N, CA and C of each residue as an Amber inpcrd file, in Angstrom:
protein
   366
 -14.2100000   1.7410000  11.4130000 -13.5250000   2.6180000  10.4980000
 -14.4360000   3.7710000  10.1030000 -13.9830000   4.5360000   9.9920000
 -14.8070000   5.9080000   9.2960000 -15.1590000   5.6240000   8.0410000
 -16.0740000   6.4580000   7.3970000 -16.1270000   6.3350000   5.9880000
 -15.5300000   7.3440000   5.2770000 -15.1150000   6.4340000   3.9190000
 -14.3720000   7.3380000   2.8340000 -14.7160000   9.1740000   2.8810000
 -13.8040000   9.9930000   2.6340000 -13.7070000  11.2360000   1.9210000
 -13.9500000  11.1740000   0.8360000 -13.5520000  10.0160000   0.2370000
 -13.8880000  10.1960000  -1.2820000 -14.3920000   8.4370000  -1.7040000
 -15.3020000   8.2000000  -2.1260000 -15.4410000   6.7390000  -2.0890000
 -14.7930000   6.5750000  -3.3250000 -14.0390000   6.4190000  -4.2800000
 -13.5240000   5.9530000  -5.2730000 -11.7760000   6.4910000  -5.1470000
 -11.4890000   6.5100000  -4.2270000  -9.9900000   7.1040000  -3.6750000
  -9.0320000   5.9390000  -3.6540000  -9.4170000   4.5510000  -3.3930000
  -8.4650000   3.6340000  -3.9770000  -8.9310000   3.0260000  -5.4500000
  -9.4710000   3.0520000  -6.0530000 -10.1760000   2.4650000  -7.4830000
  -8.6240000   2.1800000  -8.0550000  -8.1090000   2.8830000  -8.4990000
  -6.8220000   2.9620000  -8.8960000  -5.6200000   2.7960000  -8.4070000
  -4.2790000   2.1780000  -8.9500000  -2.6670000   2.4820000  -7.9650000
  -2.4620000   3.3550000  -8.0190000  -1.4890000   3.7110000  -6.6940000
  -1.1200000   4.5270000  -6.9590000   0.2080000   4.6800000  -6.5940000
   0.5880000   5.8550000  -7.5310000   2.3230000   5.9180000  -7.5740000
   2.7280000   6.9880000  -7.2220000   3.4100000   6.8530000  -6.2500000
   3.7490000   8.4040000  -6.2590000   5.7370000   8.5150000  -6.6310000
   6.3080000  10.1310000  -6.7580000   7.0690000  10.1860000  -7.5210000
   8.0510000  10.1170000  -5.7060000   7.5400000  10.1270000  -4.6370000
   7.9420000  10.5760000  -3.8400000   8.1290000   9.8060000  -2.6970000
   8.7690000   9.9540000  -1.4710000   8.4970000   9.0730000   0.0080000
   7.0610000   9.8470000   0.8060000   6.3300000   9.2630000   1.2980000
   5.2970000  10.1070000   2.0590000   5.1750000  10.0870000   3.4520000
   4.3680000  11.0510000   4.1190000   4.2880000  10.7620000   5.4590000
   3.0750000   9.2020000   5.3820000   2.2500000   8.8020000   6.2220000
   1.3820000   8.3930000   6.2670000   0.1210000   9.1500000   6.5360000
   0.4330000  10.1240000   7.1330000  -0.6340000  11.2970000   7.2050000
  -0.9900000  11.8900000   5.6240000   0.0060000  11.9800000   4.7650000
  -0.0610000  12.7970000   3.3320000  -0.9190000  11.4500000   2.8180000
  -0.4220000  10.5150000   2.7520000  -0.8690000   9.6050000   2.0370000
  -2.2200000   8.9690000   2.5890000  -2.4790000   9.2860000   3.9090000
  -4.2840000   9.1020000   4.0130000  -4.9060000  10.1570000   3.0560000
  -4.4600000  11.9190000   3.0450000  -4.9700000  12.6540000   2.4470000
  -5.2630000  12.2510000   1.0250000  -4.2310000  11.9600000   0.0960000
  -4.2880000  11.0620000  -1.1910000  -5.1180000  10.0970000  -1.4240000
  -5.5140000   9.4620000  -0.1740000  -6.4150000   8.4590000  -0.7030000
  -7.7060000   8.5210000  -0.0060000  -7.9280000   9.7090000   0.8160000
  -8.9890000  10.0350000   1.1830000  -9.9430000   9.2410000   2.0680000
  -9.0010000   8.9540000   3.3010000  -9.4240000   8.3840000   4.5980000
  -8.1920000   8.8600000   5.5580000  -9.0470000   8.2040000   6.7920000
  -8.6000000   8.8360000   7.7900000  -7.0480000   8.8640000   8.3770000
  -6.4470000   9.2150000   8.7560000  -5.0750000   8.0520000   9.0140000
  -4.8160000   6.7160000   9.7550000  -5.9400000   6.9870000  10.9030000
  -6.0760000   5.8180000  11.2880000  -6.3720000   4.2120000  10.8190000
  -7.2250000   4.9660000   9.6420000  -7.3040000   3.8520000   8.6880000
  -6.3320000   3.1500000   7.6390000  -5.2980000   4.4610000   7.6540000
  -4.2600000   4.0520000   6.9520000  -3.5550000   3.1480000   7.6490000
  -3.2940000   3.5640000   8.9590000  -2.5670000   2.9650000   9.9620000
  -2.9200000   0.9910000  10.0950000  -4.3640000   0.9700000   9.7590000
  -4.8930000  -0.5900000  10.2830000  -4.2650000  -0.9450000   8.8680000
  -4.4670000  -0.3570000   7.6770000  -3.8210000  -1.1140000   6.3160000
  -2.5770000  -0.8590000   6.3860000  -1.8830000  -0.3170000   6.8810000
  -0.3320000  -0.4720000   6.7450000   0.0630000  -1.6400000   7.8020000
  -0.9330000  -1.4890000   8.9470000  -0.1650000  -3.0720000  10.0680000
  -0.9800000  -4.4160000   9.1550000  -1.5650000  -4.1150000   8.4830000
  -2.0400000  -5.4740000   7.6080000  -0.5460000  -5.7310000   6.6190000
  -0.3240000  -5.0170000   6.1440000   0.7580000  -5.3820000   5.2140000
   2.1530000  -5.4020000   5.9570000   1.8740000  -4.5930000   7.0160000
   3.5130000  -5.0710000   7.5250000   3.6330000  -6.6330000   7.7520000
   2.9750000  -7.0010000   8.6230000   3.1290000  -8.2790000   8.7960000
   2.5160000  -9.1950000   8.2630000   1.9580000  -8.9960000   6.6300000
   2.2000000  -9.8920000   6.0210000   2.5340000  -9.9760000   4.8300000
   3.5120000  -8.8080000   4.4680000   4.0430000  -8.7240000   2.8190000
   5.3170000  -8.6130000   3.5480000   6.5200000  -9.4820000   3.1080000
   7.4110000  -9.4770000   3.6540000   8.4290000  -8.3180000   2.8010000
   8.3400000  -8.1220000   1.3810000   8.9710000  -6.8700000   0.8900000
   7.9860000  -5.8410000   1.2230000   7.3140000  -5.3980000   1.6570000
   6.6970000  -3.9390000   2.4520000   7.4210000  -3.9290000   3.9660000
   7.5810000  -4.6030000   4.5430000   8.2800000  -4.9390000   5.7470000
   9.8740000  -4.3990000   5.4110000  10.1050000  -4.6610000   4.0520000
  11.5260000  -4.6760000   4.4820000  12.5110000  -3.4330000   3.2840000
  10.8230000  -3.0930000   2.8790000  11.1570000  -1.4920000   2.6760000
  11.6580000  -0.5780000   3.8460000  11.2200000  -0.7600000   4.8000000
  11.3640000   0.1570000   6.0220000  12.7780000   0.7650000   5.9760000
  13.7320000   1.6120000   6.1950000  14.6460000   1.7130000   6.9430000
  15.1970000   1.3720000   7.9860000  16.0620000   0.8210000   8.4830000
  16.5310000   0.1680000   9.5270000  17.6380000   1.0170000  10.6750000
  16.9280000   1.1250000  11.9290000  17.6790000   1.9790000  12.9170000
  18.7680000   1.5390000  13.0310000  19.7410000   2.4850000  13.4830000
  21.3320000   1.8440000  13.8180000  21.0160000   0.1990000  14.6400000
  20.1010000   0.3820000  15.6980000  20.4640000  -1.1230000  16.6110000
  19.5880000  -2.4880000  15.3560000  19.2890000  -1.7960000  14.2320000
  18.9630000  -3.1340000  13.5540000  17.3630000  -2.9290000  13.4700000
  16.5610000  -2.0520000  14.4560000  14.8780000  -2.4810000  14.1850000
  14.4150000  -1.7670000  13.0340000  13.5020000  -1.9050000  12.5580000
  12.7210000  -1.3420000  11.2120000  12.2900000  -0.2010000  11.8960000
  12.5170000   1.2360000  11.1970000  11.8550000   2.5120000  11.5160000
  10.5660000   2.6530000  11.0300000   9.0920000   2.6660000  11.6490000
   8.2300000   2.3760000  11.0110000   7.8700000   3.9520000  10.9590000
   8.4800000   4.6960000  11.4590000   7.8170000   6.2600000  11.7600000
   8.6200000   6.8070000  10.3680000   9.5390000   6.2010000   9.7200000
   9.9700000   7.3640000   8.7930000   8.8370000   6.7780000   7.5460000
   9.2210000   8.3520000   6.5870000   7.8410000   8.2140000   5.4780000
   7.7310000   6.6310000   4.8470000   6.4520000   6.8320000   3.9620000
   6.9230000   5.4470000   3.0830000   7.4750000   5.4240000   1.8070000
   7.7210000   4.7630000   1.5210000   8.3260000   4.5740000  -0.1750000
   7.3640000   4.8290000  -0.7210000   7.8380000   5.1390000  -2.1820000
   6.5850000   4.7380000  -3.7670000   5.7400000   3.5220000  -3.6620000
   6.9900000   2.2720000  -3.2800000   6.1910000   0.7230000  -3.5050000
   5.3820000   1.0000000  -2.3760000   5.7720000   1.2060000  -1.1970000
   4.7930000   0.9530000  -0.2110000   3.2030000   1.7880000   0.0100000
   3.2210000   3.1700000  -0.6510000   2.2250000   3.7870000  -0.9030000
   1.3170000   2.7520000  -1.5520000   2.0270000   2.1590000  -2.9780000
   1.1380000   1.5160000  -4.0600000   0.5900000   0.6480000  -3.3530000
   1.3270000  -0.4230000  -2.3370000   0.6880000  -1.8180000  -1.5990000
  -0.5880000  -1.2210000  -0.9340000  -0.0180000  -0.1540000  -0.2070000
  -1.0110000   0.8740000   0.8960000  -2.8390000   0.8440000   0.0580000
  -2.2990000   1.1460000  -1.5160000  -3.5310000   1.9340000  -1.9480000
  -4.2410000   0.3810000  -2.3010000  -3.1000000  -0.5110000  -2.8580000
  -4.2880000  -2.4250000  -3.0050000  -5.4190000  -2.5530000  -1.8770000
  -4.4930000  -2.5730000  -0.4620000  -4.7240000  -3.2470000   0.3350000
  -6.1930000  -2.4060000   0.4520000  -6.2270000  -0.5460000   0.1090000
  -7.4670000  -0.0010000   0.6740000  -8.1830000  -0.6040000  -0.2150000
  -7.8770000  -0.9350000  -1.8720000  -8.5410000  -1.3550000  -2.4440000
  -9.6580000  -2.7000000  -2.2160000  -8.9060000  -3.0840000  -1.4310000
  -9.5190000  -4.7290000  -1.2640000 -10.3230000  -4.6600000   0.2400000
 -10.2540000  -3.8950000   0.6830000 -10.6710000  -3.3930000   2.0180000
 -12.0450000  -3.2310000   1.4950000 -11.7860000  -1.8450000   0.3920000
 -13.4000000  -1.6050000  -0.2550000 -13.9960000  -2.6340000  -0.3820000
 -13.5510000  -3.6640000  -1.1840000 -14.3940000  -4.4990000  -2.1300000
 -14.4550000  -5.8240000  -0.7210000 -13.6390000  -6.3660000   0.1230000
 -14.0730000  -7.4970000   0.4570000 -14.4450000  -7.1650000   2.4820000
 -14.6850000  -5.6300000   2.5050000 -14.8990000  -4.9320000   3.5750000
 -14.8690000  -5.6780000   5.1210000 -13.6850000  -6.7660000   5.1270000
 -13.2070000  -6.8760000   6.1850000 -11.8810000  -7.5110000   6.5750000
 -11.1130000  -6.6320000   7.2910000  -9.8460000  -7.4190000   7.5080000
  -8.9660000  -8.8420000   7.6740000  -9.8260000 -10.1170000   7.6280000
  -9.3300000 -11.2030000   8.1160000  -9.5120000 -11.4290000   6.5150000
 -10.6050000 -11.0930000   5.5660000 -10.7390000 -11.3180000   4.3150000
  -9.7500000 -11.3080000   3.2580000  -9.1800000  -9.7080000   3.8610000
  -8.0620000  -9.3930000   3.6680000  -6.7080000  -9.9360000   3.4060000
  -6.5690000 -10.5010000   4.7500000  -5.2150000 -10.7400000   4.8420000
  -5.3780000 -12.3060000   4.6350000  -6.5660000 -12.9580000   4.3690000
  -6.4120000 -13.9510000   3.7570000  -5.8690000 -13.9980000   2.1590000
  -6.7820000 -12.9300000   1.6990000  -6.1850000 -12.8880000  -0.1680000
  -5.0470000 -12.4170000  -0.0050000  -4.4150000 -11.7810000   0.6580000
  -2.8320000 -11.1330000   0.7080000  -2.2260000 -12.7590000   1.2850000
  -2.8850000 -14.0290000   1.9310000  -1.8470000 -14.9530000   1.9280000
  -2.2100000 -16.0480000   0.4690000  -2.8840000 -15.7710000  -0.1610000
  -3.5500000 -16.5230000  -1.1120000  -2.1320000 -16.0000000  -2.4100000
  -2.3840000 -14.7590000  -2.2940000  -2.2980000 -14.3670000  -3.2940000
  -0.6110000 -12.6340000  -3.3310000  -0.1980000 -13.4000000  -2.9270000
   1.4500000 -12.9690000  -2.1940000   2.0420000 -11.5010000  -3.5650000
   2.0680000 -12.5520000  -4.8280000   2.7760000 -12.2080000  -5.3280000
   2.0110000 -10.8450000  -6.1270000   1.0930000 -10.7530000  -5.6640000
   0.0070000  -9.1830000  -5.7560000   0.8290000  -8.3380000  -5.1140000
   1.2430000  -8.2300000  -4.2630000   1.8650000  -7.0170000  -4.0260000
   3.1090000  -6.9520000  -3.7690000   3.9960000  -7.8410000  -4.6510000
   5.3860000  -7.4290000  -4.6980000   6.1900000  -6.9560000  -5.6220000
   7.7790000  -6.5800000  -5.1000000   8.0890000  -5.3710000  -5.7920000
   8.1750000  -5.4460000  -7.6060000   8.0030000  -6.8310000  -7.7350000
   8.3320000  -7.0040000  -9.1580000   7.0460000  -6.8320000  -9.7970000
   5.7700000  -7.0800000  -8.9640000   4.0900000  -6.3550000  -9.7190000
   4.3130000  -4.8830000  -9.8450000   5.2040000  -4.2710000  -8.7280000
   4.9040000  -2.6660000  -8.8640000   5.5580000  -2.3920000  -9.9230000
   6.6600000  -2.9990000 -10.2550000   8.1200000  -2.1890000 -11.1440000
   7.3470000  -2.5010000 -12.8340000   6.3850000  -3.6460000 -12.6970000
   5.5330000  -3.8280000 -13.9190000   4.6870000  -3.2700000 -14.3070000
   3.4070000  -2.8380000 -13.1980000   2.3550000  -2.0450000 -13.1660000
   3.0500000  -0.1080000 -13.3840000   3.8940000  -0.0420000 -12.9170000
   4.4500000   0.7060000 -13.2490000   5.3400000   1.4290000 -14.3610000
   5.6370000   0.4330000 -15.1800000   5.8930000   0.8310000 -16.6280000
   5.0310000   0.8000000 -17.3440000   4.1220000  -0.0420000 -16.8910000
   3.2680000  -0.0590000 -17.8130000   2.0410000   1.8560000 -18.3230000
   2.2090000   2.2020000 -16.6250000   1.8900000   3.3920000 -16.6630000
   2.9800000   4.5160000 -17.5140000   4.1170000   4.0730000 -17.1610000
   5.2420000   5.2330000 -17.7450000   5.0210000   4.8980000 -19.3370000
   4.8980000   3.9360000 -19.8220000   4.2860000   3.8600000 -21.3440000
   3.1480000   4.5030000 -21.7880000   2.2120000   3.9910000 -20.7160000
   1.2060000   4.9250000 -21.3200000   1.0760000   6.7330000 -21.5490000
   1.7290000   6.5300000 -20.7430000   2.0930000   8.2550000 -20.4710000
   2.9730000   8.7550000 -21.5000000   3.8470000   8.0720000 -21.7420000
   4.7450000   8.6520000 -23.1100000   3.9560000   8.5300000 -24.4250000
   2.6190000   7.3660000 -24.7600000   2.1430000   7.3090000 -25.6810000
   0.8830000   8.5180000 -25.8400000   0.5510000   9.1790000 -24.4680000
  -0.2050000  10.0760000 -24.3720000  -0.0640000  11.5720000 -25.7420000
């Protein structure tokens, strides 16, 4: 993997208001895309709601080329998170089977008000 653009670029979730490319969203978090690319096939196949965010082509397969969601950015930015801290993939996707309910949609919709509160109390 390359090293960070910015070494503190996942420290934080992140939310965005928007769908992204995966290219925008390496820029956001300040690595390469390719690197985005190895953390997004970590979570495809093994967060089953990031999987099934996808859009689905007429014959039924998951479109993995269209942008990503909000939730899936946020999983995107854990997974770099944990990448940082436990700096290798099998490590990885072990705590993502340990520990499931880290990145699903009902942590984001929580972690996420919790931000929209803070922001109104700002």
């Amino acid at each position: 993997m390359k090293p960070r653009r910015s070494k503190h670029s996942t420290d934080l979730d992140l939310f965005l208001d928007f769908p992204a490319t995966k290219t925008h969203l390496a820029e956001v978090l300040g690595v390469a895309r390719s690197t985005l690319v190895i953390w997004e096939n970590i979570a495809f196949w093994r967060i089953e709601s990031f999987r099934n965010a996808y859009p689905k082509s007429h014959d039924g397969s998951v479109d993995r080329e269209s942008p990503l969601s909000p939730y899936q950015g946020w999983v995107l930015s854990r997974v770099g998170r944990l990448m940082a801290q436990l700096r290798r993939g099998d490590r990885v996707k072990g705590y993502i089977a340990k520990n499931p309910n880290d990145f699903s949609r009902y942590r984001y919709q929580q972690s996420f008000q919790q931000i929209q509160k803070i922001q109104k109390g700002a």
